[in-house]
CSV table of C-alpha atoms in Angstrom, one decimal:
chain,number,residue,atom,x,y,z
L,1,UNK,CA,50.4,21.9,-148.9
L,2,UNK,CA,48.1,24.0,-151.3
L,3,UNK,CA,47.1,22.9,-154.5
L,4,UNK,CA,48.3,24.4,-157.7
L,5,UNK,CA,46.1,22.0,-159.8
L,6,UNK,CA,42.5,23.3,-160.8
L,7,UNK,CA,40.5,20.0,-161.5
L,8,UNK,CA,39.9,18.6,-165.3
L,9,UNK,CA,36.6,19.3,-166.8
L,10,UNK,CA,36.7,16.9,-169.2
L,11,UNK,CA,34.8,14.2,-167.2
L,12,UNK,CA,32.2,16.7,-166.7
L,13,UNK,CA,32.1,17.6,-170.6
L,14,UNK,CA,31.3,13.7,-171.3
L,15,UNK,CA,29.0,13.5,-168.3
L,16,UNK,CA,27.2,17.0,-169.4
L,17,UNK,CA,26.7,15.6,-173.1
L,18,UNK,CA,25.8,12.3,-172.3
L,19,UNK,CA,23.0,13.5,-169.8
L,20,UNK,CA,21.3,17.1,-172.0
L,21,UNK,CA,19.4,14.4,-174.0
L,22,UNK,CA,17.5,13.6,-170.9
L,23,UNK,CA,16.4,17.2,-169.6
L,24,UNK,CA,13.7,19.1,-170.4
L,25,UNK,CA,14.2,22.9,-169.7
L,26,UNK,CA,11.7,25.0,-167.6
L,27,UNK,CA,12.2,28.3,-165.7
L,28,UNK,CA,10.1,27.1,-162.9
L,29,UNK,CA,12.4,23.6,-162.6
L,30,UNK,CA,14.8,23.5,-159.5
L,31,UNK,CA,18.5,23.9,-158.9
L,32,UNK,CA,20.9,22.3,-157.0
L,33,UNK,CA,21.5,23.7,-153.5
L,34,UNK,CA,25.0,22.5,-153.4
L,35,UNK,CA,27.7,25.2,-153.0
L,36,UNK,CA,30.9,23.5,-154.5
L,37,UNK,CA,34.0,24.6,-153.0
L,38,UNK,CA,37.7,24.1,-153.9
L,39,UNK,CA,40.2,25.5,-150.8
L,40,UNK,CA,43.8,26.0,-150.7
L,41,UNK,CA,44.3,26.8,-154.4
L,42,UNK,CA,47.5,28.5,-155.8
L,43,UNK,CA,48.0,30.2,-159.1
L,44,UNK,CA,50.0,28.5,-161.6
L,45,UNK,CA,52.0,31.1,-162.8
L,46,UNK,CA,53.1,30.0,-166.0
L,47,UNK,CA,49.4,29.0,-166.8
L,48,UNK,CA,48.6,32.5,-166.1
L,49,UNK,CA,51.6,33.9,-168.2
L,50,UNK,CA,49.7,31.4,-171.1
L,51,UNK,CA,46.2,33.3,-170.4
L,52,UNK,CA,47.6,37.1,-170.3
L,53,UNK,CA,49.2,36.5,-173.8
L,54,UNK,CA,46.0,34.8,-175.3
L,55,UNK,CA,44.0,38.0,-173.9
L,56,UNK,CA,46.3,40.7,-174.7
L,57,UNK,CA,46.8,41.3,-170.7
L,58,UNK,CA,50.5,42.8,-169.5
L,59,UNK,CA,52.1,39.6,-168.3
L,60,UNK,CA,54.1,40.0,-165.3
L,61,UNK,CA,52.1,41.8,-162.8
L,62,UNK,CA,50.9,40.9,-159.2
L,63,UNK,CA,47.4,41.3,-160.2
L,64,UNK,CA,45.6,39.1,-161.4
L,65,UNK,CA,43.4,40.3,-164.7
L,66,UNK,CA,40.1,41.1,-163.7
L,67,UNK,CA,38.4,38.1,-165.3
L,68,UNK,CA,41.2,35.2,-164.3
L,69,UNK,CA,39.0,34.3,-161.0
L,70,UNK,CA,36.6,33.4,-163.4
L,71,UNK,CA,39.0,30.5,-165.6
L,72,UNK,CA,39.8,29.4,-162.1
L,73,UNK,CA,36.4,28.7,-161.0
L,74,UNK,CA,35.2,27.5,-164.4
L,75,UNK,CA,35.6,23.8,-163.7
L,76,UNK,CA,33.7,24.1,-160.4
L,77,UNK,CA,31.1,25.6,-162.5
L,78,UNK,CA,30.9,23.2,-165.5
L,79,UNK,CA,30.8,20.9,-162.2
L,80,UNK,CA,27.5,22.2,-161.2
L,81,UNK,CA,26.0,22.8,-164.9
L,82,UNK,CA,26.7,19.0,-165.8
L,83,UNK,CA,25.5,17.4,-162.8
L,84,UNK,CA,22.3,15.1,-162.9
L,85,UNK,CA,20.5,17.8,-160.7
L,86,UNK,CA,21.3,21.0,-163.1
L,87,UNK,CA,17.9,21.1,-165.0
L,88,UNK,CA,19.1,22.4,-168.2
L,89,UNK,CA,20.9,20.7,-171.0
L,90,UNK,CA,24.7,21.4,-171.1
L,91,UNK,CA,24.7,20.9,-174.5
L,92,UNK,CA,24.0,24.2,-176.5
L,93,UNK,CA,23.8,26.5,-173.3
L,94,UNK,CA,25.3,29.9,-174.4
L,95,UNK,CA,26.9,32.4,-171.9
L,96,UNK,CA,24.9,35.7,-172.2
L,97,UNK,CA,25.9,38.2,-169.7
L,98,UNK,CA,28.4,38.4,-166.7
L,99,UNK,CA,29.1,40.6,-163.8
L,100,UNK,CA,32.0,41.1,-161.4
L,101,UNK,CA,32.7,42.8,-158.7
L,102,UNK,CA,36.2,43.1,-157.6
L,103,UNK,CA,36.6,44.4,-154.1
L,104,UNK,CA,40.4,45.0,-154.4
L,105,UNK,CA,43.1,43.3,-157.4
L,106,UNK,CA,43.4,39.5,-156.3
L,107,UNK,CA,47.3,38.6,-156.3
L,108,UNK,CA,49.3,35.9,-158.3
L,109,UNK,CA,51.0,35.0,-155.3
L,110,UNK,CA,48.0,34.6,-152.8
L,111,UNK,CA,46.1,31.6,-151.5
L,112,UNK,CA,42.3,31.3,-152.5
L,113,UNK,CA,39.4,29.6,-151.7
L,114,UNK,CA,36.7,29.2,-154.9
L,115,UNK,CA,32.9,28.6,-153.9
L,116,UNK,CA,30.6,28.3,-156.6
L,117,UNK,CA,26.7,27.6,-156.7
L,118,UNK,CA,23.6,27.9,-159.2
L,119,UNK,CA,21.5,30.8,-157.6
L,120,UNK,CA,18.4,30.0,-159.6
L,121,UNK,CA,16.6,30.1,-163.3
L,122,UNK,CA,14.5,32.6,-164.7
L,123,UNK,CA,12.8,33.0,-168.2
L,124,UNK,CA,13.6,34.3,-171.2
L,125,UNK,CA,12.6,35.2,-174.5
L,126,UNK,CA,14.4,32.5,-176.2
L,127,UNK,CA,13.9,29.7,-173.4
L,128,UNK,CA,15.6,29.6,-170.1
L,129,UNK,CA,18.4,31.1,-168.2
L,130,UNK,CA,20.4,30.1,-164.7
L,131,UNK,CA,22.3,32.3,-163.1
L,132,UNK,CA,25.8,31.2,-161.9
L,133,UNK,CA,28.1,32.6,-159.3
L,134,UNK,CA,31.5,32.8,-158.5
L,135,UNK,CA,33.3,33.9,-155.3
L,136,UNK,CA,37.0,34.0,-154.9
L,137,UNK,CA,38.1,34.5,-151.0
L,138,UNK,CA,41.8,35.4,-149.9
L,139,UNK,CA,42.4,35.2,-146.1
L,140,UNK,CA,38.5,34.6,-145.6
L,141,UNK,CA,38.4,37.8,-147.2
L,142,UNK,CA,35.7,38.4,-150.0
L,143,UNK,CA,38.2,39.8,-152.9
L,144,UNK,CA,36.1,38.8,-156.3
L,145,UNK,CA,32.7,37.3,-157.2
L,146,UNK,CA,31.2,37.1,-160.7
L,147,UNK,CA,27.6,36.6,-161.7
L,148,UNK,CA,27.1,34.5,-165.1
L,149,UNK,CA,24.3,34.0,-166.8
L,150,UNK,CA,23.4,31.0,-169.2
L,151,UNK,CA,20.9,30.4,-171.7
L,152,UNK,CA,19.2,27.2,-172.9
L,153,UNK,CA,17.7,27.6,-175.9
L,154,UNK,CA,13.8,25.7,-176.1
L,155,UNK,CA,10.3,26.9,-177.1
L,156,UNK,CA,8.5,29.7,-174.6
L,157,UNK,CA,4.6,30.0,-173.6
L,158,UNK,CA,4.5,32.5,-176.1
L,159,UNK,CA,5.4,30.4,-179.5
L,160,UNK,CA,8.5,30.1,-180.8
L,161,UNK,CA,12.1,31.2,-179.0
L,162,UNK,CA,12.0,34.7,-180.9
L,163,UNK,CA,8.6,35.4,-180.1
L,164,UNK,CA,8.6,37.0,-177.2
L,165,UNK,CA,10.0,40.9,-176.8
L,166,UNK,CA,13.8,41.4,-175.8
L,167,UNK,CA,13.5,41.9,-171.7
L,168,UNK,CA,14.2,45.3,-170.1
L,169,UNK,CA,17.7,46.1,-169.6
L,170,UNK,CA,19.0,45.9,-166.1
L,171,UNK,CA,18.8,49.6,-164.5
L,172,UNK,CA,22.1,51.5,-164.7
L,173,UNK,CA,23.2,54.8,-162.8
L,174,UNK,CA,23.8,56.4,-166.4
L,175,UNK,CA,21.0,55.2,-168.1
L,176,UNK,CA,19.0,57.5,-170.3
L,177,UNK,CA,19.0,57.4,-174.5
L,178,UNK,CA,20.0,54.4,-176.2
L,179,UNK,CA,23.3,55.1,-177.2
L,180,UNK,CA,24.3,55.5,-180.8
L,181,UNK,CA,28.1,53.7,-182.0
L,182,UNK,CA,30.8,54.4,-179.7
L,183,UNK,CA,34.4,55.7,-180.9
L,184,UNK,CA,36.6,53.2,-182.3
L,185,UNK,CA,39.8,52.5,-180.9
L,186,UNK,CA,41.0,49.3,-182.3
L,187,UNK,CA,40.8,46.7,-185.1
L,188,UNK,CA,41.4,43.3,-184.8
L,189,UNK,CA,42.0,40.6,-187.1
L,190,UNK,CA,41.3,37.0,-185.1
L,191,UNK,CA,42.9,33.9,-186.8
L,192,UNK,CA,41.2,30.8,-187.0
L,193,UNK,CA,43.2,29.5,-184.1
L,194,UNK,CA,42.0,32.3,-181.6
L,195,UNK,CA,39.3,29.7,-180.1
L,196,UNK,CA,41.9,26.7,-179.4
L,197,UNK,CA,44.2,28.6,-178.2
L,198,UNK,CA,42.0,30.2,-175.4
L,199,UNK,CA,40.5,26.9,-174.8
L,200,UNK,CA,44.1,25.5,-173.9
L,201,UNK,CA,44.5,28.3,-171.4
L,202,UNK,CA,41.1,28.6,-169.7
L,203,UNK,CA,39.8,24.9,-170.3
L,204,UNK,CA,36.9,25.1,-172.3
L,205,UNK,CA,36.7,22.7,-174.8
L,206,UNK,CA,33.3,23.5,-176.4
L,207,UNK,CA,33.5,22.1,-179.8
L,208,UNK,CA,31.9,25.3,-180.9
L,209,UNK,CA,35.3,26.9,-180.1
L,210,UNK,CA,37.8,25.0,-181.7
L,211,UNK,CA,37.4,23.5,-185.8
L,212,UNK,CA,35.0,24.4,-188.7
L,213,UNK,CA,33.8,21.0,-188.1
L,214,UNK,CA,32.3,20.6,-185.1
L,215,UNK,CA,31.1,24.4,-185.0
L,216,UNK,CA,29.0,22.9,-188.1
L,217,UNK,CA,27.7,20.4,-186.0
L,218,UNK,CA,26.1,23.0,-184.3
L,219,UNK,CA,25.0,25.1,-186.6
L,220,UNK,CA,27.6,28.0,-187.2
L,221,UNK,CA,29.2,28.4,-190.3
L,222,UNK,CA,33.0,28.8,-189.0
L,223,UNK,CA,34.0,28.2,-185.4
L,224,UNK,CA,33.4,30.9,-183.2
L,225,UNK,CA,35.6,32.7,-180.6
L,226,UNK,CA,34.8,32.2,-176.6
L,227,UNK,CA,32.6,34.9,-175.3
L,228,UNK,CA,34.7,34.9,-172.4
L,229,UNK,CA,37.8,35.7,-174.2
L,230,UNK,CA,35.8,38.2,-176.1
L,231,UNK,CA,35.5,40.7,-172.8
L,232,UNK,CA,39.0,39.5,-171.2
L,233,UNK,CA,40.4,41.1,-174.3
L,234,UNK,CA,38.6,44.6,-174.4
L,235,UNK,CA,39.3,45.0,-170.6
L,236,UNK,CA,42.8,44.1,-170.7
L,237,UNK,CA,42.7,47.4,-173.1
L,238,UNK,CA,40.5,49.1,-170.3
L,239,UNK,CA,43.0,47.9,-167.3
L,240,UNK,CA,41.1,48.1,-164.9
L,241,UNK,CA,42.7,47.1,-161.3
L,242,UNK,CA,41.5,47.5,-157.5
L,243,UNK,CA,38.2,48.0,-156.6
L,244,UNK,CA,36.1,47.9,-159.6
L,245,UNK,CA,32.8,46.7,-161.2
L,246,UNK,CA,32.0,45.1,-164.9
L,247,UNK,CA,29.5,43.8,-166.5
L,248,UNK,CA,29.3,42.5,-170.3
L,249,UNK,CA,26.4,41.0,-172.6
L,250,UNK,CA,26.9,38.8,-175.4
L,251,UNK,CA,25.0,40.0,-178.2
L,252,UNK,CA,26.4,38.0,-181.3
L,253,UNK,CA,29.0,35.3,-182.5
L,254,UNK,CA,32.9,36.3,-183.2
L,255,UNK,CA,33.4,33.8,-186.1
L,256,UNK,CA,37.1,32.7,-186.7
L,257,UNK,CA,39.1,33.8,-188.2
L,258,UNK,CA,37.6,37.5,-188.8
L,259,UNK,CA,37.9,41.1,-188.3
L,260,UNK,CA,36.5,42.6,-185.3
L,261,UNK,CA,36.3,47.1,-184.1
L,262,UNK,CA,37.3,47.6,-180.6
L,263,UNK,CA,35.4,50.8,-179.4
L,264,UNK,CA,35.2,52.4,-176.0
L,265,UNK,CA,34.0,56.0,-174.6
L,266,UNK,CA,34.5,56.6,-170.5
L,267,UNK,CA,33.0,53.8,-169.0
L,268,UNK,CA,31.2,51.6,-171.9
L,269,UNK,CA,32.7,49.7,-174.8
L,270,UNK,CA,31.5,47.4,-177.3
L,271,UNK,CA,33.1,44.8,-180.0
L,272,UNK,CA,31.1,45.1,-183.4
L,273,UNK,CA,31.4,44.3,-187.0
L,274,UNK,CA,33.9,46.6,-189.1
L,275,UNK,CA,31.5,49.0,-191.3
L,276,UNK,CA,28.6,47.1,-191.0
L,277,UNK,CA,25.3,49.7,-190.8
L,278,UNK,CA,23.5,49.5,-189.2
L,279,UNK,CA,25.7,48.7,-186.3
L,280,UNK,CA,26.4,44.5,-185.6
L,281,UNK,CA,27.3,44.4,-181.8
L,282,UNK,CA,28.8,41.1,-180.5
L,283,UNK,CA,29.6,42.1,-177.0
L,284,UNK,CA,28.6,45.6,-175.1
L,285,UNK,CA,29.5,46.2,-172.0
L,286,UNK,CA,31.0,49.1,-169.0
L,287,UNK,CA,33.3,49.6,-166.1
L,288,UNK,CA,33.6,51.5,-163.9
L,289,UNK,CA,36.7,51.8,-161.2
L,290,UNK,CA,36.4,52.2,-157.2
L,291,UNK,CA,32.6,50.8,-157.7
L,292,UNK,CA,32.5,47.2,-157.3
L,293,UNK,CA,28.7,48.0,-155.5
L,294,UNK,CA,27.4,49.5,-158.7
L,295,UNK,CA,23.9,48.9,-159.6
């Protein structure tokens, strides 16, 4: 019989916090070989019904929204990032970019098998970052993989964390001029309860997320909206479905509640700051249909 049930990350939360005292990031430091795989797993429909409303994705449909394999192999992940052999701190890791490549549009109703795995670490102007991939198989058949990076936060070689200059951006079939603003197409006004209310859905409980309080703890001002939620909710305005390829970079904090602009021109969009100049960017990002191999 399959298993509708993802496993609970809370027992990795505590284990996570209760071991980041103890580890001392370096890019150089190894990861875990382990590939951690959950088999046999069946979408809970009324769980996905929960995360297509929080996101602003058509609820209904066969297909899955592009970044649901990700909320499905999230506790595999936080697995992996709170384990003894992860070399970074799970405390204070922020998610900074993510890939996917969707081969075709996974369905509610199919059967998957999730394998997750920390591919390595590799530096960065603020500290140190690990990349993290996802793979979500139907059949045996490769239908969706995702390729997160996070960032632990410590001093570099070169000083302090902001010391060092931004890295190159990864190489793009349209790159050329820095683009200027793109179009606006929405504006969004978040309520404070944006960040629980994904974090019941998808299972992330970072403190960060969820009250004034504990976002203080960590030094933000108001608590802040999930990154991941973030993107989900600017593709489900995209759509994309079937073969396609996405990435996103987190630039900057949503703080809740707040006002956010919604922007997109052919294959980019962005989430900034209403009338700030020059432009505040949380998230940037592009997609592009029938391309999951893109570059």
């Amino acid at each position: 019989m399959a298993d509708r049930h993802l496993p609970s990350m809370t027992p990795h939360l505590v284990r996570g916090a209760l071991l980041s005292p103890f580890k001392r990031p370096r890019p150089n430091a190894p990861v875990p070989p382990a590939r951690l795989v959950l088999q046999n797993l069946r979408v809970d429909l009324a769980h996905l019904a929960g995360y297509e409303r929080i996101c602003g994705f058509a609820t209904g449909s066969d297909a899955l929204p592009i970044t649901y394999p990700h909320v499905l192999g999230f506790p595999l992940a936080m697995r992996v990032m709170a384990s003894r052999p992860f070399p970074l701190p799970l405390l204070g890791l922020v998610h900074t970019s993510i890939e996917i490549r969707q081969r075709r549009a996974p369905a509610a109703t199919e059967t998957y098998e999730l394998t997750v795995y920390a591919e390595g670490l590799a530096p960065h102007r603020r500290g140190t970052e690990a990349l993290v991939v996802t793979e979500a198989r139907a059949g045996g058949e490769l239908v969706w993989a995702s390729r997160s990076t996070y960032l632990a936060r410590h001093r570099t070689t070169g000083g302090s964390p902001s010391a060092a200059p931004e890295p190159a951006p990864a190489p793009s079939r349209n790159a050329g001029t820095v683009r200027g603003p793109l179009p606006a197409r929405a504006e969004w006004r978040l309520g404070g309860d944006v960040g629980r209310r994904y974090g019941a859905v998808s299972g992330d409980r970072n403190p960060i997320h969820l009250h004034p309080f504990t976002a203080r703890l960590f030094g933000f001002p108001r608590a802040i909206a999930h990154g991941m939620w973030t993107v989900a909710r600017c593709l489900a305005e995209q759509g994309p479905q079937g073969p396609v390829y996405v990435r996103a970079d987190f630039k900057a904090p949503v703080l809740l509640p707040g006002t956010v602009t919604y922007a997109a021109d052919g294959p980019a969009f962005e989430l900034r700051a209403p009338g700030a100049d020059p432009v505040h960017r949380h998230l940037t990002g592009e997609v592009h249909p029938g391309d999951p191999d893109r570059v």
